Coordinates of C-alpha atoms and ligand atoms in Angstrom, one line a residue:
X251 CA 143.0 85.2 91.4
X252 CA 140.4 86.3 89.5
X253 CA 141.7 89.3 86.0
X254 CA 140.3 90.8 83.6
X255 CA 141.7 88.4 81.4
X256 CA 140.0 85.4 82.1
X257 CA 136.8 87.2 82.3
X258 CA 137.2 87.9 79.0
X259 CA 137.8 84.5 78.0
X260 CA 135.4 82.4 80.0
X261 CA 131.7 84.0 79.8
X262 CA 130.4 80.5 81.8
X263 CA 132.9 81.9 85.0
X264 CA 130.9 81.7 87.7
X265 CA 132.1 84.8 89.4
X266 CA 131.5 86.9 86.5
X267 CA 130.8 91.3 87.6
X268 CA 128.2 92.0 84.2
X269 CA 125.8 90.9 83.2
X270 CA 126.8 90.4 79.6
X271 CA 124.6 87.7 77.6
X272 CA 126.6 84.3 78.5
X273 CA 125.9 82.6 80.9
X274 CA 128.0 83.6 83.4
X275 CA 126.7 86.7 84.1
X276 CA 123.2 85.7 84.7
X277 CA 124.3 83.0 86.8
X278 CA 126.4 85.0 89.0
X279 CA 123.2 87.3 89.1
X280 CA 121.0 84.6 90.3
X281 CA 123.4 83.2 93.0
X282 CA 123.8 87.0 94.5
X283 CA 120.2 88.2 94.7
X284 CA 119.7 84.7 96.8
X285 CA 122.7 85.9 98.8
X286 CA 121.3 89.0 99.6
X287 CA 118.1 87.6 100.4
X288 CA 119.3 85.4 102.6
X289 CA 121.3 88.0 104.4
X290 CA 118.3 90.2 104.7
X291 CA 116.1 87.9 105.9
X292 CA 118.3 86.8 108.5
X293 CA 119.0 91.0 109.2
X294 CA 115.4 91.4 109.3
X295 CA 114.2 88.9 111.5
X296 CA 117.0 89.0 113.9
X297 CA 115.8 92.3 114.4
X298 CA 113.9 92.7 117.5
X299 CA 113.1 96.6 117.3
X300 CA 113.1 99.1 114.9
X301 CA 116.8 100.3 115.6
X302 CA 119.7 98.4 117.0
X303 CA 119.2 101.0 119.8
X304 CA 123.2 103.0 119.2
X305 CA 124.2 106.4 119.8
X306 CA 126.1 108.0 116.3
X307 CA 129.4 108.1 117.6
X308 CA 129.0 104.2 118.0
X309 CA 128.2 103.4 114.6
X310 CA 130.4 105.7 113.1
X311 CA 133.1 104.1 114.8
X312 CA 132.3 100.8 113.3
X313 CA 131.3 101.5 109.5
X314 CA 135.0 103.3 109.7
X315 CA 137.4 100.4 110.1
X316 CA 135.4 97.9 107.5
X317 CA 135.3 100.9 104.6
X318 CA 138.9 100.0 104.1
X319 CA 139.5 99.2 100.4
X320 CA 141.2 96.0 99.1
X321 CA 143.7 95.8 95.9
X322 CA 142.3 92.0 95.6
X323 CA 138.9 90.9 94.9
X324 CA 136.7 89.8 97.6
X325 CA 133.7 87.6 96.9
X326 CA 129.8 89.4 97.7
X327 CA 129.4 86.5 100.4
X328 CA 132.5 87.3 102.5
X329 CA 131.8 91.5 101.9
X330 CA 127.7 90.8 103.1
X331 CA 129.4 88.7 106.2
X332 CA 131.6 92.1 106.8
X333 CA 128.3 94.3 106.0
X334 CA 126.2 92.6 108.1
X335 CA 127.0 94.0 111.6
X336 CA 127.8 97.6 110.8
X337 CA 125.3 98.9 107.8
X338 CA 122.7 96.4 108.0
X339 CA 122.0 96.0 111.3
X340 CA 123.0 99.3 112.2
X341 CA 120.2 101.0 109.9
X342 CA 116.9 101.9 110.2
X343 CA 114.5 99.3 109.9
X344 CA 111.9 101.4 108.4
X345 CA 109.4 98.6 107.2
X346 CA 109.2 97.4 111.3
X347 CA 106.1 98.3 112.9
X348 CA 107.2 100.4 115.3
X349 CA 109.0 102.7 112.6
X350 CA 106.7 106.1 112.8
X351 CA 108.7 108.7 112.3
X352 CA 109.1 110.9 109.0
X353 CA 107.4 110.3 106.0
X354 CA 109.6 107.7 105.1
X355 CA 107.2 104.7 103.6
X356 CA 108.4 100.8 104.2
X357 CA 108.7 100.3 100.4
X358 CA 106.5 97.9 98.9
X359 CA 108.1 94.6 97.0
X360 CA 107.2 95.3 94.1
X361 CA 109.0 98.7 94.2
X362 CA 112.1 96.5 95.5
X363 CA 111.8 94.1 92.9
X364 CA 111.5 96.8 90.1
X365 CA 114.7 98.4 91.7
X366 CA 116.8 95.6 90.8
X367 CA 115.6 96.1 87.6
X368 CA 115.8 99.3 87.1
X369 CA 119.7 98.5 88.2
X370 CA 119.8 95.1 85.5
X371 CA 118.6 97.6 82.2
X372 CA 119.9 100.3 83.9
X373 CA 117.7 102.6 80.7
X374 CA 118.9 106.3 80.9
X375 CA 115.6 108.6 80.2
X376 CA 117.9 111.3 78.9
X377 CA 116.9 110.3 75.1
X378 CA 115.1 108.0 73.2
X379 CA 118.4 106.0 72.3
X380 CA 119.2 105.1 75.8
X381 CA 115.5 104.4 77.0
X382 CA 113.7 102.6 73.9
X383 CA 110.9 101.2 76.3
X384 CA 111.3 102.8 79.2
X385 CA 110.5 106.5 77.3
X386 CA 107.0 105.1 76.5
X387 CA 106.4 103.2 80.1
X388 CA 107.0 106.8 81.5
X389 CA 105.3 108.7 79.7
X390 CA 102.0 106.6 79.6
X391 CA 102.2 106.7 83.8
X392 CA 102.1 110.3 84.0
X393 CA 99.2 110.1 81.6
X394 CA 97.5 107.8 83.9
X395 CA 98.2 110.0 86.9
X396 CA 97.3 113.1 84.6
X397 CA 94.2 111.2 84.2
X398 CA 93.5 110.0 88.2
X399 CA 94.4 114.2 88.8
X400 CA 91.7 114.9 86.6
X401 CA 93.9 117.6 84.4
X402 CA 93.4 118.9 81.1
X403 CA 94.7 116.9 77.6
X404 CA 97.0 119.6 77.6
X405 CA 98.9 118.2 80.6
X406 CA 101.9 116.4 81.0
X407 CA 104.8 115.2 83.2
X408 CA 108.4 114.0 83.9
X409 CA 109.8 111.3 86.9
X410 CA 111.8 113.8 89.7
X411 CA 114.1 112.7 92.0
X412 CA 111.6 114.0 94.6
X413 CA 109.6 116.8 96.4
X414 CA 112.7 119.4 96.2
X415 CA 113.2 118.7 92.6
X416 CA 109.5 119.2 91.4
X417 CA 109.1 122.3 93.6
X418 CA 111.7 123.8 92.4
X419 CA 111.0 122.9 88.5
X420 CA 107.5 124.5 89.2
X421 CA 109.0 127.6 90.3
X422 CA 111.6 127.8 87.7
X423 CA 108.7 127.2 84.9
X424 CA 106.3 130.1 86.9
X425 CA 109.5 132.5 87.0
X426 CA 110.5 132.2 83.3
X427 CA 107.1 132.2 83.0
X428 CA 106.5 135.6 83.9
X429 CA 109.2 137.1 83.1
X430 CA 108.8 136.1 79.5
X431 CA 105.3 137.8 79.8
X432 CA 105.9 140.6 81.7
X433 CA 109.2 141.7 80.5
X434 CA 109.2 140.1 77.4
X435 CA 112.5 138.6 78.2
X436 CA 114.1 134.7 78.0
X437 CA 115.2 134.4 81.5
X438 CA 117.1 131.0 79.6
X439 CA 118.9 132.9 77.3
X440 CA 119.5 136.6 78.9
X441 CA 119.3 135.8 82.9
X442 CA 117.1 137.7 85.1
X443 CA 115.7 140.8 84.2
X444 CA 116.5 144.4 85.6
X445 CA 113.9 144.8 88.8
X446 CA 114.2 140.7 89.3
X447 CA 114.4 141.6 92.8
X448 CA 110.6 142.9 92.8
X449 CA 109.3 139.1 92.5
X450 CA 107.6 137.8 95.0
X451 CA 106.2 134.1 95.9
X452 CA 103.6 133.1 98.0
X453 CA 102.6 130.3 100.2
X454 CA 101.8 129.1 103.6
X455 CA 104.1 129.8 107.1
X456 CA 103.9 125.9 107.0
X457 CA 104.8 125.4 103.6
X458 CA 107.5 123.0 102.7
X459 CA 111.1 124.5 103.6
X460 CA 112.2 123.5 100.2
X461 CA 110.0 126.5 98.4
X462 CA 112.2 129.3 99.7
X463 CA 115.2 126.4 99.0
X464 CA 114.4 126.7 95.6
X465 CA 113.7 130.8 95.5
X466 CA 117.5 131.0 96.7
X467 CA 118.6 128.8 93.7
X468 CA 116.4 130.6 91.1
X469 CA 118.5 133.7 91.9
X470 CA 115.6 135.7 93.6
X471 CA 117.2 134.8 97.3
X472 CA 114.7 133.4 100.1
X473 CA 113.5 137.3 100.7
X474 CA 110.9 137.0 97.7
X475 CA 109.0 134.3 99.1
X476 CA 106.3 135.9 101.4
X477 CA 104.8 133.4 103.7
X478 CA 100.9 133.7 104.5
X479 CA 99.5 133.1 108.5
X480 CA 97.6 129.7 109.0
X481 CA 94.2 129.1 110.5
X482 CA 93.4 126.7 113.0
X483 CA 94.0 123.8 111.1
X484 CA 96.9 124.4 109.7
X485 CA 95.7 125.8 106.1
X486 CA 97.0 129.2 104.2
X487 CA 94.0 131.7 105.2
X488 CA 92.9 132.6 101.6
X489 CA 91.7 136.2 103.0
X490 CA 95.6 137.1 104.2
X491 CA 96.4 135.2 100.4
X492 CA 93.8 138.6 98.9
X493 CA 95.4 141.0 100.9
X494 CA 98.9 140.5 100.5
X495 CA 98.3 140.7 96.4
X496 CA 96.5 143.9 96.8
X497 CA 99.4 145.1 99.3
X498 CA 102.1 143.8 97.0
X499 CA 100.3 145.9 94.0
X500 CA 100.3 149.5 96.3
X501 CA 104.5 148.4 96.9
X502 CA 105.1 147.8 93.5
X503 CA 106.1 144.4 94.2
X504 CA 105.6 141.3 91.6
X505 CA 103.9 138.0 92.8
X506 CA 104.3 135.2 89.9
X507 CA 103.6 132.4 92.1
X508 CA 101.4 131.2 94.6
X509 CA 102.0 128.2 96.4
X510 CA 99.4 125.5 98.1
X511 CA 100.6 122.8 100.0
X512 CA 98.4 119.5 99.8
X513 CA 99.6 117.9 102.9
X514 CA 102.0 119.7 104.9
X515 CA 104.8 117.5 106.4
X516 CA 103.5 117.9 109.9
X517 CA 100.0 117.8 110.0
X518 CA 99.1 116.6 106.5
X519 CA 96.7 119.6 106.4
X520 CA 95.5 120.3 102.8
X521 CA 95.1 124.2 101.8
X522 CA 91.8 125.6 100.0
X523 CA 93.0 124.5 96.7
X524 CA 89.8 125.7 94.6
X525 CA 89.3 129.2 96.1
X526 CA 93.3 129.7 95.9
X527 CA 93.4 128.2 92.3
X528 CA 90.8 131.4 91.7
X529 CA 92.6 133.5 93.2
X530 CA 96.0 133.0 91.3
X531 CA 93.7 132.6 87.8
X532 CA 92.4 136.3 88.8
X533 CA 95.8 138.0 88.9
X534 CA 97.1 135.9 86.1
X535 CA 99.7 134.1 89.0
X536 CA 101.0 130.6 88.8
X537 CA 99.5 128.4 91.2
X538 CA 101.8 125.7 91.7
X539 CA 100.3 122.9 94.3
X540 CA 103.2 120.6 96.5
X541 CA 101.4 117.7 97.0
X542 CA 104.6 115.7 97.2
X543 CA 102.5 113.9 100.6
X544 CA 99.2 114.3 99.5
X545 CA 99.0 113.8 96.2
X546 CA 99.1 109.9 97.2
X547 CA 95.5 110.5 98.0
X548 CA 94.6 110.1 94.2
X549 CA 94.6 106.9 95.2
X550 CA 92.9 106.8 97.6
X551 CA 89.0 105.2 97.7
X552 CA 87.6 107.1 100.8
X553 CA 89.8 110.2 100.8
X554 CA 90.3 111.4 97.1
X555 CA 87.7 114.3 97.5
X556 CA 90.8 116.1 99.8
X557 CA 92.6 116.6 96.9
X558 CA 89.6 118.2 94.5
X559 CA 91.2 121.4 93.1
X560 CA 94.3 120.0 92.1
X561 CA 93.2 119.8 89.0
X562 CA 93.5 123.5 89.0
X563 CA 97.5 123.9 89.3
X564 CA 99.5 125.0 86.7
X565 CA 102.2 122.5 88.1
X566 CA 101.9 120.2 90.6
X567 CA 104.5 118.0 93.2
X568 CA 103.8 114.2 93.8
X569 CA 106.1 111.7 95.7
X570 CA 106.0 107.9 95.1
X571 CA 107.9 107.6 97.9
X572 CA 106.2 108.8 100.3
X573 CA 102.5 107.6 100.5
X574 CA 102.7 105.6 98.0
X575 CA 105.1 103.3 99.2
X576 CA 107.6 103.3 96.3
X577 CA 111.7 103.0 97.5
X578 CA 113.4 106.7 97.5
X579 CA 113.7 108.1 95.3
X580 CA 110.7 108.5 93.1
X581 CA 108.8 111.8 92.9
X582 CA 106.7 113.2 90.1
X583 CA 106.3 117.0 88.2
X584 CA 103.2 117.4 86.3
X585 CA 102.2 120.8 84.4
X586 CA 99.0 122.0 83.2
X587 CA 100.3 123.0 79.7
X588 CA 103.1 120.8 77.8
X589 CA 104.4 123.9 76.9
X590 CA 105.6 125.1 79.4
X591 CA 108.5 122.9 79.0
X592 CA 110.1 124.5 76.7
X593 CA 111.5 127.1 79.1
X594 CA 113.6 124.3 80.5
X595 CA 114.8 122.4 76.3
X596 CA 118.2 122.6 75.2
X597 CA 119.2 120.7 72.2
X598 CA 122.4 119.1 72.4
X599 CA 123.4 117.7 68.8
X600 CA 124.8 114.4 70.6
X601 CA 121.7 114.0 72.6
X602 CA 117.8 115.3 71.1
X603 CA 119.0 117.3 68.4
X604 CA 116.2 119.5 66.5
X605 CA 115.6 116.8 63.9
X606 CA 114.9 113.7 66.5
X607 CA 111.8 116.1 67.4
X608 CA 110.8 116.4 63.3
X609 CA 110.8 113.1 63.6
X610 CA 108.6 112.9 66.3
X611 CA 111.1 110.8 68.5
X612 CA 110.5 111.4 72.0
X613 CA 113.5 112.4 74.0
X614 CA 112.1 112.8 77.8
X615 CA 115.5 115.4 78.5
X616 CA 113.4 118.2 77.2
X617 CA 111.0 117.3 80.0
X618 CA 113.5 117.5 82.9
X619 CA 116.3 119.3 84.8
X620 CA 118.2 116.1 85.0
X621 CA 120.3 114.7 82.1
X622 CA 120.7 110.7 83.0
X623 CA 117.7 109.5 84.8
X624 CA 116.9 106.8 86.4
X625 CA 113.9 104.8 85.1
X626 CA 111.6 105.4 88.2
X627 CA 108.8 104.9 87.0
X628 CA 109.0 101.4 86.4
X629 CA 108.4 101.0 90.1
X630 CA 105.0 102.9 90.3
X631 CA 104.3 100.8 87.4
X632 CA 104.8 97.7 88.7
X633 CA 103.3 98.5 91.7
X634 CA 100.0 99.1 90.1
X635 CA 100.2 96.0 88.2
X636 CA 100.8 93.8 91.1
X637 CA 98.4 95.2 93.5
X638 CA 95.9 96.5 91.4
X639 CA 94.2 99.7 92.5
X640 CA 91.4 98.6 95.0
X641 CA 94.2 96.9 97.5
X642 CA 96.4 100.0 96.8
X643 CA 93.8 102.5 98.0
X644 CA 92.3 100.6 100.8
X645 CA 96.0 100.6 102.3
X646 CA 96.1 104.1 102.1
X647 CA 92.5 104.9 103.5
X648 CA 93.4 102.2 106.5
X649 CA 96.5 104.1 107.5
X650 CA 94.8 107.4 107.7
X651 CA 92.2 105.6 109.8
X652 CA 94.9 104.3 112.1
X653 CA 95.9 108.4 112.5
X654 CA 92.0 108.8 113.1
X655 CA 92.0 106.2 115.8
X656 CA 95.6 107.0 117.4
X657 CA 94.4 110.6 118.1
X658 CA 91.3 109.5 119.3
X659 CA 92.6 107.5 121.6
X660 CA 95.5 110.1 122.7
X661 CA 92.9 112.2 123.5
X662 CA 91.8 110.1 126.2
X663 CA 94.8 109.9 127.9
X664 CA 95.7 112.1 130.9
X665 CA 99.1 112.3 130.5
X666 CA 98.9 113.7 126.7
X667 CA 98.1 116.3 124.7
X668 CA 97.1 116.2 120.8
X669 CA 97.8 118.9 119.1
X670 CA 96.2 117.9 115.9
X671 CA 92.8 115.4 117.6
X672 CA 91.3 114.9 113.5
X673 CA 94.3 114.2 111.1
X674 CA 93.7 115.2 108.0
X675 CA 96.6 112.4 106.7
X676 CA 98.8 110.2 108.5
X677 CA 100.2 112.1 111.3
X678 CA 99.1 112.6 114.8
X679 CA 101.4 115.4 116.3
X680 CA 101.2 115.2 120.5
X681 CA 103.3 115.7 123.9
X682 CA 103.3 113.9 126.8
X683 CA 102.0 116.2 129.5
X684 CA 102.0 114.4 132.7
X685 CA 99.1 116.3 135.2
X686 CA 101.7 116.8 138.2
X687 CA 104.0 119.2 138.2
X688 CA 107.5 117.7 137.1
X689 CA 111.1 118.8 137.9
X690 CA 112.1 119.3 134.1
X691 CA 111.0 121.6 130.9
X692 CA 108.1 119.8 129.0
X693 CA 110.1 121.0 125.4
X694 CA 113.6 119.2 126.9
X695 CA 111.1 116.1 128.3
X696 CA 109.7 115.4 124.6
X697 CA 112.7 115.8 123.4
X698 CA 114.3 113.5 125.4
X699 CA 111.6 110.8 125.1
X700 CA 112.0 110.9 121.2
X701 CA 115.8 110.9 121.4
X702 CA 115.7 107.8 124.2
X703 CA 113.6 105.8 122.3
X704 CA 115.7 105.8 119.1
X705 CA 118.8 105.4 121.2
X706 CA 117.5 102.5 122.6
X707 CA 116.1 101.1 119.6
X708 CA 112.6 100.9 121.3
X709 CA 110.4 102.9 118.6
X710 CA 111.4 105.3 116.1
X711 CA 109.0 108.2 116.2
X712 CA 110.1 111.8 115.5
X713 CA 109.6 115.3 117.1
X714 CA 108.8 118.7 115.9
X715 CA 108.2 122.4 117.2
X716 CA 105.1 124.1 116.8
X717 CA 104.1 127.9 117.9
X718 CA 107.8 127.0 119.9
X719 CA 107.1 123.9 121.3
X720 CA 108.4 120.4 121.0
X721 CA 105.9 118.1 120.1
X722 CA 106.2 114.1 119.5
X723 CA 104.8 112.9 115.8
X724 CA 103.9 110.1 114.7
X725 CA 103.7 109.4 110.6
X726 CA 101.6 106.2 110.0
X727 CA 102.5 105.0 106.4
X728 CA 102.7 101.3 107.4
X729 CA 99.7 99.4 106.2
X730 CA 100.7 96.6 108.2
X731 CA 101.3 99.2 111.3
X732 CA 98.0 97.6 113.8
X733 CA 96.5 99.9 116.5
X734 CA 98.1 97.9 118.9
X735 CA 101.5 98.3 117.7
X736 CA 100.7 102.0 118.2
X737 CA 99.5 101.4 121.6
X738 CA 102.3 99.9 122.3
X739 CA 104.4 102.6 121.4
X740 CA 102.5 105.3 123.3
X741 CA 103.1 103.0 126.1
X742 CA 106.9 102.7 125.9
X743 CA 106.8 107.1 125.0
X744 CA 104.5 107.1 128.4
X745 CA 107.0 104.5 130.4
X746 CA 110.1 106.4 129.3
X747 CA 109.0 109.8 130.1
X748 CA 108.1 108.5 133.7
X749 CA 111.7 107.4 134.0
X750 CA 112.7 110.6 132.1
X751 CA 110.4 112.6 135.2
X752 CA 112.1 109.9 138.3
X753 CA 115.4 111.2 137.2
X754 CA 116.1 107.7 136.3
X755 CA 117.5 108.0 132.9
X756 CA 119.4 111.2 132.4
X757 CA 117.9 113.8 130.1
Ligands
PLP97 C1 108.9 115.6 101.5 C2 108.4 116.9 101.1 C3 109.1 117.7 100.1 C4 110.4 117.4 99.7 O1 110.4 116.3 98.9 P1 111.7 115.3 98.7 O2 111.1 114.1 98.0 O3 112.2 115.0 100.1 O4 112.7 116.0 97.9 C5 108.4 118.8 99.7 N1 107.2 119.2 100.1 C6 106.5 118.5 101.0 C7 105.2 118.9 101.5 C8 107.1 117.3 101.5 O5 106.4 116.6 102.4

């Protein structure tokens, strides 16, 4: 039986749990990563689909009996063996081919790779002290990102644990913001001012659901964000943007934020981000830009022009796990002005006190909403190393190619309808509409399909509603993803909603 006390006296024990600097701990390190690799690989190619193909209630039934917890220690091979069956093979296989549903990215190795060591320095970015590297690897990313957006020297950034985090940090900066201006009061150190409930935010009826999330946790509630009709293509109509400022003016109401989204979850469609930038710069508004999808297209060799304007935003969104491939989670806030930061410092005398700062040491807390933080950015740096960026972009031009292709092709097809025929990004969003009349709603048939296919671990692909119908979507993020995979899928969607239509599985 393995105690603490013999840990303690025999660093060369092959079953060591740290990694401490004998032997023993590096050893036991080496024999568990080939362990896991061995268990994934066998996972991942015994996989013939891109889900086992179970209903909830099944799985759920089998990760509850092997959660039970033991008093003695078990070694990682015999708890893998017990894994295997209910969490790995019950889980998504989101790098398979036929995985096409949210944007959810098959993570790249490198990202993998830089997890595990992320995990092995485990660096906390709170404060200089905990991070002595990793402060500086961060911080010269975001320049280089600062740089590939084309922002001001004045810029600068902090590693989020994703989309909802950076939203809402550029919402809480553009609120304290104003209120600082307006009212001349510290939202930070006296709360919201009297007439608080006057603010107003704008963006798109398709903006991201997480910008009225984040209204409702700034204490302004989700009535102050006003949302702004789309035109045909999915985008905020600048015109209505005009008009509801000069309407907000006449009712007294304050607007201290407008909102683009570059790359709206459904149909990747990319607001005017120049004309609004103008806009918000003539009323003296925020313009905050949530390009946690397509911000990726920085990147991006044959596509980057989308994005022109975003070097307009006072804040900005970026993911790292979404088009850029990077394992969840790894998003990214940049700002316009440094300063704005400080509406978010506190100085702790354990953690950054005011003298660090004299000293010019750089403690990244000041930067974030998070105290310990993971070292994220090591993964979008390694990723940039190993892959360089000509290989990087070109897999991001060829998957919104493959969304170009797929909705061409749908197009053709008599039995389905595309909603969206030239994708701006990655998805296509479609129905299958067979030409005789069938016995069933066409909302419960694509529903139906989508929910079939999963349950049956034939394709992953995911639906959505738009003007109150349900639509199919697929989200192609997977370089490796070929346009006959795809046909493929729309093949098993087309097979299955025959059967769905014959009655011959039940809806
Ligand atoms: C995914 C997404 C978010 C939310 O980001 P998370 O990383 O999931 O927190 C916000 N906005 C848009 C447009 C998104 O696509």
């Amino acid at each position: 039986m393995i105690t603490l006390e013999n840990l303690r006296n025999n660093v060369n024990a092959y079953e060591s749990f740290f990694l401490h600097q004998g032997e023993g701990g590096i050893n036991a390190f080496k024999k568990q990563v080939e362990l896991v690799s061995q268990k994934l690989h066998k996972v991942m190619t015994e996989a013939d689909g891109p889900f086992i193909g179970k209903r909830p209630e099944d799985i759920k039934n089998e990760i509850q009996p092997m959660m039970e917890v033991t008093k003695e220690t078990q070694s990682l091979k015999e708890v893998l063996d017990s894994m295997e069956g209910p969490i790995l093979k019950n889980s998504l296989h989101i790098s398979h081919e036929k995985s096409m549903a949210h944007l959810h990215c098959p993570p790249l190795l490198s990202g993998i790779i830089a997890e595990m060591i992320i995990g092995a320095l485990n660096q906390s970015m709170d404060s200089w002290d905990q991070s002595t590297a990793a402060t500086y690897v961060e911080e010269e990313i975001v320049k280089k990102v600062v740089e590939k957006a084309k922002l001001p020297d004045t810029a600068d950034g902090v590693f989020t644990s994703g989309g909802t985090q950076s939203n809402y940090m550029g919402l809480l900066l553009a609120r304290d913001y104003f209120c600082q201006t307006y009212w001349n009061q510290s939202v930070q150190q006296h709360g919201l001012p009297e007439g608080f409930d006057r603010l107003r935010i704008i963006c798109s009826e398709e903006a991201h659901f997480t910008v009225k999330k984040s209204a409702a946790h700034l204490g302004l509630g989700e009535q102050a964000v006003v949302t702004i009709n789309t035109d045909a293509h999915h985008r905020m109509e600048v015109e209505d943007v005009k008009q509801t400022l000069a309407q907000m003016e006449t009712d007294n109401l304050l607007p201290f934020a407008i909102v683009a989204t570059c790359g709206t979850t459904d149909f990747g469609s990319i607001d005017f981000l120049p004309e609004l930038a103008e806009v918000s710069e003539e009323h003296n508004i925020w313009f905050h830009v949530d390009a946690a999808f397509g911000g990726g297209l920085l990147f991006s060799h044959s596509h980057n022009e989308k994005v022109n304007g975003l070097q307009l935003a006072d804040s900005i969104t970026i993911d790292f796990h979404k088009l850029l491939y990077q394992p969840i989670s790894c998003g990214l806030f940049l700002v316009k002005d440094q300063n704005s930061f400080h509406y978010l410092s506190h100085h702790a005398d354990y953690l950054n006190p005011v003298r660090d700062e004299e000293e010019g040491i750089v403690n990244l807390v000041n930067k974030s909403v998070q105290t310990t933080r993971r070292f994220d950015a090591l993964k979008f740096f390694l990723t940039i190393k190993t892959l360089g960026t000509n290989l990087l972009g070109s897999m991001i031009d060829d998957t919104l190619e493959l969304a170009r292709e797929t909705a061409n092709y749908l197009r053709g097809l008599e039995s389905f309808f595309v909603q969206n025929v030239d994708p701006e990004m990655n998805t296509v969003v479609f129905r299958f509409e067979p030409k005789t009349p069938i016995p069933m709603d066409g909302n419960d048939l694509n529903r139906s399909i989508q929910q079939q296919l999963l349950y049956q671990g034939i394709a992953v692909v995911a639906k959505t509603s738009f003007n109150g119908d349900t639509y199919l979507k697929f989200t192609l993020l997977n370089p490796t993803t070929t346009f006959s995979d795809v046909k493929e899928v729309i093949h098993d969607i087309e097979e299955m909603g025959n059967q769905l239509v014959s009655g011959g599985v039940k809806c």
